[in-house]
PDB file of C-alpha atoms in Angstrom:
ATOM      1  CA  UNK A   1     -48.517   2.473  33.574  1.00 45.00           C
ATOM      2  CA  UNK A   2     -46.538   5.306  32.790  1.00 44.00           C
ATOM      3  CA  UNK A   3     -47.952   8.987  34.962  1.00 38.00           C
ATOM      4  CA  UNK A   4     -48.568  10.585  31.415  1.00 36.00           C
ATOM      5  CA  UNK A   5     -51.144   7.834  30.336  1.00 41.00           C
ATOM      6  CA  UNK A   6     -52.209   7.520  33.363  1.00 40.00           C
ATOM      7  CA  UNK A   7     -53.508  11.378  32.836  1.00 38.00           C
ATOM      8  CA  UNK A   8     -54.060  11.725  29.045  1.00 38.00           C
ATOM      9  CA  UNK A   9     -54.808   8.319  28.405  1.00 43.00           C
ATOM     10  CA  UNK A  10     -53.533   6.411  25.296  1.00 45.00           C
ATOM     11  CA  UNK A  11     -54.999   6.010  21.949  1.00 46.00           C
ATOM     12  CA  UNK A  12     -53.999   2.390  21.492  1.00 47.00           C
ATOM     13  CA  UNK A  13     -53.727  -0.853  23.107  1.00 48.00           C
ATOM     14  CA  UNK A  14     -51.448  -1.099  25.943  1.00 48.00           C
ATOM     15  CA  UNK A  15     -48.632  -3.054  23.291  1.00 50.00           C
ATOM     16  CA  UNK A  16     -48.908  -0.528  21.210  1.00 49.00           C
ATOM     17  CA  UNK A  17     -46.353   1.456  23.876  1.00 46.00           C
ATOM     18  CA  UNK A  18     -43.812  -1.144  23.286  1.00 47.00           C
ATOM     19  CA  UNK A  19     -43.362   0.350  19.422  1.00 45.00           C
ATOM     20  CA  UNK A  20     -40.704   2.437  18.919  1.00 47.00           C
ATOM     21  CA  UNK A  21     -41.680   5.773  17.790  1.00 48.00           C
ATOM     22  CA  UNK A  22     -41.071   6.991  14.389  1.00 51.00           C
ATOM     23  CA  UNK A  23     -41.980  10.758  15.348  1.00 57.00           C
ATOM     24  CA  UNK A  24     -38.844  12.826  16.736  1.00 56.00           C
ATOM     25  CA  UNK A  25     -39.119  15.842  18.774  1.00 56.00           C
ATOM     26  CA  UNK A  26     -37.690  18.626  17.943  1.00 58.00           C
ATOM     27  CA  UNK A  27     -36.541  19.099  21.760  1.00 59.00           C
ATOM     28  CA  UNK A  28     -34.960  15.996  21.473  1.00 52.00           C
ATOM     29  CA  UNK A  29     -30.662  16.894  21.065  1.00 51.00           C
ATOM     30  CA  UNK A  30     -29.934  15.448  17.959  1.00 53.00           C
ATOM     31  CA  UNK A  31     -28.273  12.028  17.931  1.00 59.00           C
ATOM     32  CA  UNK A  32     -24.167  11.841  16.478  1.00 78.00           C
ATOM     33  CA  UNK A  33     -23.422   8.232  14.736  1.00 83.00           C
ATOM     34  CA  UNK A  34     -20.607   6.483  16.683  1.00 91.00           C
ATOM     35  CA  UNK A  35     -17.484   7.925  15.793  1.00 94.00           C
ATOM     36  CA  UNK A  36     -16.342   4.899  13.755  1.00 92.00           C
ATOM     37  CA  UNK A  37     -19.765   4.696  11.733  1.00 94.00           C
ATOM     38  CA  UNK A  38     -19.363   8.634  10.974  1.00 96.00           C
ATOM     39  CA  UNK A  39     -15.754   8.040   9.695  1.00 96.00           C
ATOM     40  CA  UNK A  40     -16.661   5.055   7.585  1.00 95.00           C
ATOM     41  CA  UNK A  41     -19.870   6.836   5.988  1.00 95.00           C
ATOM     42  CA  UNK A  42     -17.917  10.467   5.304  1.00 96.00           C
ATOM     43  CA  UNK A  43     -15.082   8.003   3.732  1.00 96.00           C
ATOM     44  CA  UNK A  44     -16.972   6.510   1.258  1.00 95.00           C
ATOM     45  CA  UNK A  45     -19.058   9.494   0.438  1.00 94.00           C
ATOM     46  CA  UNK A  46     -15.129  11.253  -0.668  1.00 94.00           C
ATOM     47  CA  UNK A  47     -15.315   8.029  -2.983  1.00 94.00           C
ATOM     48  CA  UNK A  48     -12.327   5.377  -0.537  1.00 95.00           C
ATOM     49  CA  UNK A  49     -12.700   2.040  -0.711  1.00 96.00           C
ATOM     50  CA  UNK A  50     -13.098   0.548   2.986  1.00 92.00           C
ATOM     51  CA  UNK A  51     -12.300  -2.993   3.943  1.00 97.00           C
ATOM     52  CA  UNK A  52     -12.676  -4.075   7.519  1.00 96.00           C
ATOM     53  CA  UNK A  53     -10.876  -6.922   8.719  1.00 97.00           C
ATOM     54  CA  UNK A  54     -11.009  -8.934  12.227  1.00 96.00           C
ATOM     55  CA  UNK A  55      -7.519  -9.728  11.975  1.00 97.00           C
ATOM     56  CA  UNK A  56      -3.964 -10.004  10.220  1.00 96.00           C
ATOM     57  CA  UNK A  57      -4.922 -13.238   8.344  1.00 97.00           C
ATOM     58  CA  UNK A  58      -7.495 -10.904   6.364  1.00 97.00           C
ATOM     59  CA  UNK A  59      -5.467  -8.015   5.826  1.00 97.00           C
ATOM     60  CA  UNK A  60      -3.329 -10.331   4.076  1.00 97.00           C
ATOM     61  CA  UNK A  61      -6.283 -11.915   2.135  1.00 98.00           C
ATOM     62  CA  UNK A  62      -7.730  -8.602   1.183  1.00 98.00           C
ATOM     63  CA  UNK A  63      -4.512  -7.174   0.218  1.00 98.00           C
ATOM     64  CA  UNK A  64      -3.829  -9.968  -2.383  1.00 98.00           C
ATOM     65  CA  UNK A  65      -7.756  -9.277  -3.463  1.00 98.00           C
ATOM     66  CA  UNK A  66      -7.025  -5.719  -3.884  1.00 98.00           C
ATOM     67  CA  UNK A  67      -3.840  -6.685  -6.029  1.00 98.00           C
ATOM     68  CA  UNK A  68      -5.635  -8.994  -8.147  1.00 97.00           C
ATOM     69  CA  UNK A  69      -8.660  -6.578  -8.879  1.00 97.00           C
ATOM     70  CA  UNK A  70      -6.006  -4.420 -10.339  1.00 97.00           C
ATOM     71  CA  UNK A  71      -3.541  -6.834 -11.979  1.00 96.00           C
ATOM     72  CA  UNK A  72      -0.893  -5.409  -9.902  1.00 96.00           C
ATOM     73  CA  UNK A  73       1.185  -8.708  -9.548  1.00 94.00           C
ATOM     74  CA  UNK A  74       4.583  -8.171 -10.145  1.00 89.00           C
ATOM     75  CA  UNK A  75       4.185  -4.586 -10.445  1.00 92.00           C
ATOM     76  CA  UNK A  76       6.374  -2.154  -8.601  1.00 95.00           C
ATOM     77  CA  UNK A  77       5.686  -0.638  -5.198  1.00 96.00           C
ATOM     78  CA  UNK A  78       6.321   2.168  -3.242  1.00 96.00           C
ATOM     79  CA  UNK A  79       6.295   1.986   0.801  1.00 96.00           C
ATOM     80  CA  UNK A  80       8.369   3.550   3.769  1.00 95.00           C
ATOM     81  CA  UNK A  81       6.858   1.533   6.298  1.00 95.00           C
ATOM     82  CA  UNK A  82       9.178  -1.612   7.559  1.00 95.00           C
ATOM     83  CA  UNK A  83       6.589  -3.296   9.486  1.00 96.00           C
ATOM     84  CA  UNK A  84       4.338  -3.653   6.119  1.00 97.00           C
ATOM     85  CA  UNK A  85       7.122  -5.019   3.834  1.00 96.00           C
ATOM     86  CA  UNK A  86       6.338  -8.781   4.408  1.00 96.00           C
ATOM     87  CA  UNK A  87       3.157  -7.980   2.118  1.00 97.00           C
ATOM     88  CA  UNK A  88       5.022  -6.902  -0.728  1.00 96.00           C
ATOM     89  CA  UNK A  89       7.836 -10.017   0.137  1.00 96.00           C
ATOM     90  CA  UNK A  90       5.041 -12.569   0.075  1.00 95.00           C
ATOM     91  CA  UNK A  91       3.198 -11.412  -2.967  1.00 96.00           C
ATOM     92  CA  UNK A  92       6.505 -11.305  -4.839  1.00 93.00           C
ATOM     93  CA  UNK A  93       6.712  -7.305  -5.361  1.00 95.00           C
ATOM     94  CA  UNK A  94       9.252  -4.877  -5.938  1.00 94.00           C
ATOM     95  CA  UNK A  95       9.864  -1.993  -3.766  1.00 93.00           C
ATOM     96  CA  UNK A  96      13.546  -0.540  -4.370  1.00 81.00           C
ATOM     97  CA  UNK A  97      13.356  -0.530  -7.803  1.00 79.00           C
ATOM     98  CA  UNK A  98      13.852   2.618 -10.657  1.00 78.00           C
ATOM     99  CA  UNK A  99      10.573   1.708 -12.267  1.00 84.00           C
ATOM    100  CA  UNK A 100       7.994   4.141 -11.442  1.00 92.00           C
ATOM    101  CA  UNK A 101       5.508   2.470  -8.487  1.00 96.00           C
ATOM    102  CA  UNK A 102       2.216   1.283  -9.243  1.00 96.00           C
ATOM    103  CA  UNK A 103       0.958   2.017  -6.060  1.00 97.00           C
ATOM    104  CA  UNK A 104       1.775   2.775  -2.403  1.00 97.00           C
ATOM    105  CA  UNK A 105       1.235   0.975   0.912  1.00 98.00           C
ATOM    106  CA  UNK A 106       1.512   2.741   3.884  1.00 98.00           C
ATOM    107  CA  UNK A 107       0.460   3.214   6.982  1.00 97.00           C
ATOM    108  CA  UNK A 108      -1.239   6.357   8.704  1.00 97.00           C
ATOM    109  CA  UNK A 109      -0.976   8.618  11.737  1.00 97.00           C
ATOM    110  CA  UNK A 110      -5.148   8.894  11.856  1.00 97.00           C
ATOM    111  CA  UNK A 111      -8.210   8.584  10.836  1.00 98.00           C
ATOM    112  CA  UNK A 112     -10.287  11.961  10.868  1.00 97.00           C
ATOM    113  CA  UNK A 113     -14.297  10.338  11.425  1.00 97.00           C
ATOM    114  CA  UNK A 114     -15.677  14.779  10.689  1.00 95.00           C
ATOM    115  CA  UNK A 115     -14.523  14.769   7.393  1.00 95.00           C
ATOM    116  CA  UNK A 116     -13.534  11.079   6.471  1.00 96.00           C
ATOM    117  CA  UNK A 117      -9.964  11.872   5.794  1.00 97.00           C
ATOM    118  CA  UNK A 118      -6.953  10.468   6.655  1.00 97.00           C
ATOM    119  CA  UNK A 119      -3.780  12.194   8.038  1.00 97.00           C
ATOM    120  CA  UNK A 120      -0.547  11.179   7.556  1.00 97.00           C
ATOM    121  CA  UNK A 121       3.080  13.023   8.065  1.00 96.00           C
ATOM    122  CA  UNK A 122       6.918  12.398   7.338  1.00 95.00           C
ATOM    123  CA  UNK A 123       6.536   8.845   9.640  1.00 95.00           C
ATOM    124  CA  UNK A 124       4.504   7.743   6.201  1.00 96.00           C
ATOM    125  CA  UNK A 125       5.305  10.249   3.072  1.00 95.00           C
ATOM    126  CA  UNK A 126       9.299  11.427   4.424  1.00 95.00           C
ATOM    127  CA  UNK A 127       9.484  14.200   2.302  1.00 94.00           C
ATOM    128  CA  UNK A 128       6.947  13.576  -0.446  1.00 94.00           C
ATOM    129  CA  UNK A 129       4.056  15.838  -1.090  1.00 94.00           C
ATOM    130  CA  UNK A 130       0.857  13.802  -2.172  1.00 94.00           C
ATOM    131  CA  UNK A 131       0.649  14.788  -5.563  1.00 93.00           C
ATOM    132  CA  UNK A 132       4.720  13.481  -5.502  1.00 94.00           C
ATOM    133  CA  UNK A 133       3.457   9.736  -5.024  1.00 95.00           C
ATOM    134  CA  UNK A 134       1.515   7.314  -7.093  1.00 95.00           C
ATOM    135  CA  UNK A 135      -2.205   7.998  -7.734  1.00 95.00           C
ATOM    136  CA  UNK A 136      -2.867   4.249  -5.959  1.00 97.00           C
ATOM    137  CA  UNK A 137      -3.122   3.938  -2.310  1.00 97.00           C
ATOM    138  CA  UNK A 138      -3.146   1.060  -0.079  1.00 98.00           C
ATOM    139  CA  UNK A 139      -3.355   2.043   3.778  1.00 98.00           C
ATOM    140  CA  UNK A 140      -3.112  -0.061   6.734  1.00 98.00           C
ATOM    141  CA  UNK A 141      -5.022   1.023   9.567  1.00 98.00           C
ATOM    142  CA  UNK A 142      -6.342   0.309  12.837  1.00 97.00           C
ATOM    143  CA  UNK A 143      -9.901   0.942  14.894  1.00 96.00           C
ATOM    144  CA  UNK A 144      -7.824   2.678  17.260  1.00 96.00           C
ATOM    145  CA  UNK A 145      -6.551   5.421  15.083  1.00 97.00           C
ATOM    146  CA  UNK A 146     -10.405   6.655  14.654  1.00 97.00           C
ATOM    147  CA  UNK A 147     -10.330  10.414  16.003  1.00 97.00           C
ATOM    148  CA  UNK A 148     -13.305  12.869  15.931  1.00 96.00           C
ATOM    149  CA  UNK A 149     -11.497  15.820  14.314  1.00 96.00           C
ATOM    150  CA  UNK A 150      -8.267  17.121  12.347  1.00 95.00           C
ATOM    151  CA  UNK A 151      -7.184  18.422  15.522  1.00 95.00           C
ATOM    152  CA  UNK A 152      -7.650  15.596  17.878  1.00 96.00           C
ATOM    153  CA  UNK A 153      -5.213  13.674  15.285  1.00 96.00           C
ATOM    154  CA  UNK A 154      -2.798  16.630  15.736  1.00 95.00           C
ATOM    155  CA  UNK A 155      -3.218  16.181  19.493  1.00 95.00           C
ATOM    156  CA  UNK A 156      -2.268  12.923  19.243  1.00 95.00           C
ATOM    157  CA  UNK A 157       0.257  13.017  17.016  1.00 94.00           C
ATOM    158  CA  UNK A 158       1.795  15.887  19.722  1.00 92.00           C
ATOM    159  CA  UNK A 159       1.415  12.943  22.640  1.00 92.00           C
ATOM    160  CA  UNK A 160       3.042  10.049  20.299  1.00 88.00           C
ATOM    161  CA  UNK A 161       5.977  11.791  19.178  1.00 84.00           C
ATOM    162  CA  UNK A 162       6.844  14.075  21.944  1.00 81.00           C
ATOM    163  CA  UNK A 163      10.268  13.953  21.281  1.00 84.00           C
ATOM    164  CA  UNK A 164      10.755  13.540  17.818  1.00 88.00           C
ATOM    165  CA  UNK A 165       8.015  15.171  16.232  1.00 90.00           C
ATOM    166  CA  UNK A 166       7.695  14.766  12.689  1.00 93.00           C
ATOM    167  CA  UNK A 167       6.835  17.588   9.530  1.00 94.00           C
ATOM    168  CA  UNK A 168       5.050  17.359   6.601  1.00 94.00           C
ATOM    169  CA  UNK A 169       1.874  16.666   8.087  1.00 95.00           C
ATOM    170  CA  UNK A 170      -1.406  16.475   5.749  1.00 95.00           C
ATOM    171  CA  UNK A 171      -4.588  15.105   5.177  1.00 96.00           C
ATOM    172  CA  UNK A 172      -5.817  13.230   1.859  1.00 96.00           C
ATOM    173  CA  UNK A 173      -9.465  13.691   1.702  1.00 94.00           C
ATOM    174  CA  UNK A 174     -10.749  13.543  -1.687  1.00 91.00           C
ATOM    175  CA  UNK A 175     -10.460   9.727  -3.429  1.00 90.00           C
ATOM    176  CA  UNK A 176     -12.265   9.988  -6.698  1.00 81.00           C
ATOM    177  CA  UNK A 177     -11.144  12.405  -9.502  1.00 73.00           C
ATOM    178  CA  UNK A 178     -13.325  15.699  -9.349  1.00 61.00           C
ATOM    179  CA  UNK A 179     -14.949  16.099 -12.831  1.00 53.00           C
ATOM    180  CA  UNK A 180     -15.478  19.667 -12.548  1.00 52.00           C
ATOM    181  CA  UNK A 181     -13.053  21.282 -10.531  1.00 54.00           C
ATOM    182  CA  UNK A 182     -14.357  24.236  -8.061  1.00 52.00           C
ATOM    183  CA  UNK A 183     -12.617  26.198  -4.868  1.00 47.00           C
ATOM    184  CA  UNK A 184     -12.885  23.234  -2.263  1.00 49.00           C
ATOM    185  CA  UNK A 185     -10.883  20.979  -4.060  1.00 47.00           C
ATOM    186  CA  UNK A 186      -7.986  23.556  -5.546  1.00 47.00           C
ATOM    187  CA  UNK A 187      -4.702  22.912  -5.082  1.00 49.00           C
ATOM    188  CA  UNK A 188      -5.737  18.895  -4.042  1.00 59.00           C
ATOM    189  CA  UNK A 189      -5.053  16.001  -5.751  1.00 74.00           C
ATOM    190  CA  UNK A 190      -7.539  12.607  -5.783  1.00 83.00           C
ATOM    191  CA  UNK A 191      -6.115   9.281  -4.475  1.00 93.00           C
ATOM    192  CA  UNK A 192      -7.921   5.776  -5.851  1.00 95.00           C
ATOM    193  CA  UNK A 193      -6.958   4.681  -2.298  1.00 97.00           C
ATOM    194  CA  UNK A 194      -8.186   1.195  -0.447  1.00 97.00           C
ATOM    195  CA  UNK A 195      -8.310   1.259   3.292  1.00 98.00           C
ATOM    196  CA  UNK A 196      -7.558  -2.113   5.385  1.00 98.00           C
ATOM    197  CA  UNK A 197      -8.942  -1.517   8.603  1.00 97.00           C
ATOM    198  CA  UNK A 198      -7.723  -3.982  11.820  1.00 97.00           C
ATOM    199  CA  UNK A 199     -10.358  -4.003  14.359  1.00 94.00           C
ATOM    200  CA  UNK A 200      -7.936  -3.797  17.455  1.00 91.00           C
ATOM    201  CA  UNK A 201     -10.462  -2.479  19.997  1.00 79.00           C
TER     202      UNK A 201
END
């Protein structure tokens, strides 16, 4: 018996103490979602399209979903990214063609769990501003890449590429066209992007 009941006494029966209360106090520091639920929930709420996956069988699964949804066989695609090219090679796609790309597949320096955005730099866009490449968005992405804040990923970015830093770095936030426009979203352009994420931790 707790010290407290055993002063004040309780109002219940002694299994009523095994009930979680539903009653918070306000003294109480306020509980922070792990950092990997707070990125996926912020990430859908800016309208992207999440897809976990346990491992590279289902990225490649998902990805042909995510193709078919759209009717983007044999389409054209855009993507910088070597290591990624065997999706576009096994699903038949163009990607060093002159027709304009349907969509883009690339990968990502992090995921930003504050704000549910996703940062990316020359590694991923070379000299490309966002509003320079196709509306459509594929990214590849791993657990691992989850960071709390827009600086952490710049922190880490710093540590990765210590000696060959890259430039154009930016965020994409916003994944939904904004049907009235207002001062938070000026000067930003809306991606219909899909994110594969790899559990790797």
């Amino acid at each position: 018996m707790s010290l407290f009941r055993k002063f004040f006494g309780t109002s219940g029966d002694e299994d009523d103490s095994d009930k979680k209360q539903d009653v918070k106090s306000p003294y109480l520091p306020d509980t922070t979602l792990p950092i990997d639920e707070q990125f996926t929930f912020n990430f859908k709420e800016n309208g992207g399209k999440f897809i976990y996956c346990e491992n590279l069988d289902e990225i490649a699964e998902n990805f042909e979903n995510i193709l078919a949804e759209n009717d983007w066989f044999e389409s054209n695609a855009q993507c910088y990214d070597n290591r990624l090219l065997y999706l576009l090679d096994d699903n038949k796609l163009t990607y060093n063609n002159t027709t304009p790309p349907v969509f883009f597949l690339s990968s990502c320096e992090n995921l930003i769990a504050d704000e549910g955005s996703i940062l990316f730099s020359s590694n991923q866009f070379k000299h490309f501003k966002p509003n320079e490449l196709p509306t459509n968005m594929i990214i590849f992405a791993t657990t691992s890449q989850i960071v709390n804040s827009k600086s952490d990923g710049l922190r880490r970015i710093k540590n990765t590429h210590e000696k060959n830093y890259p430039s154009n770095i930016t965020t994409i936030k916003y994944f939904e066209e904004v049907k009235e426009q207002d001062f938070l979203h000026y000067g930003s352009c809306h991606k219909n992007l899909y994110l594969l994420l790899l559990e790797d931790l």
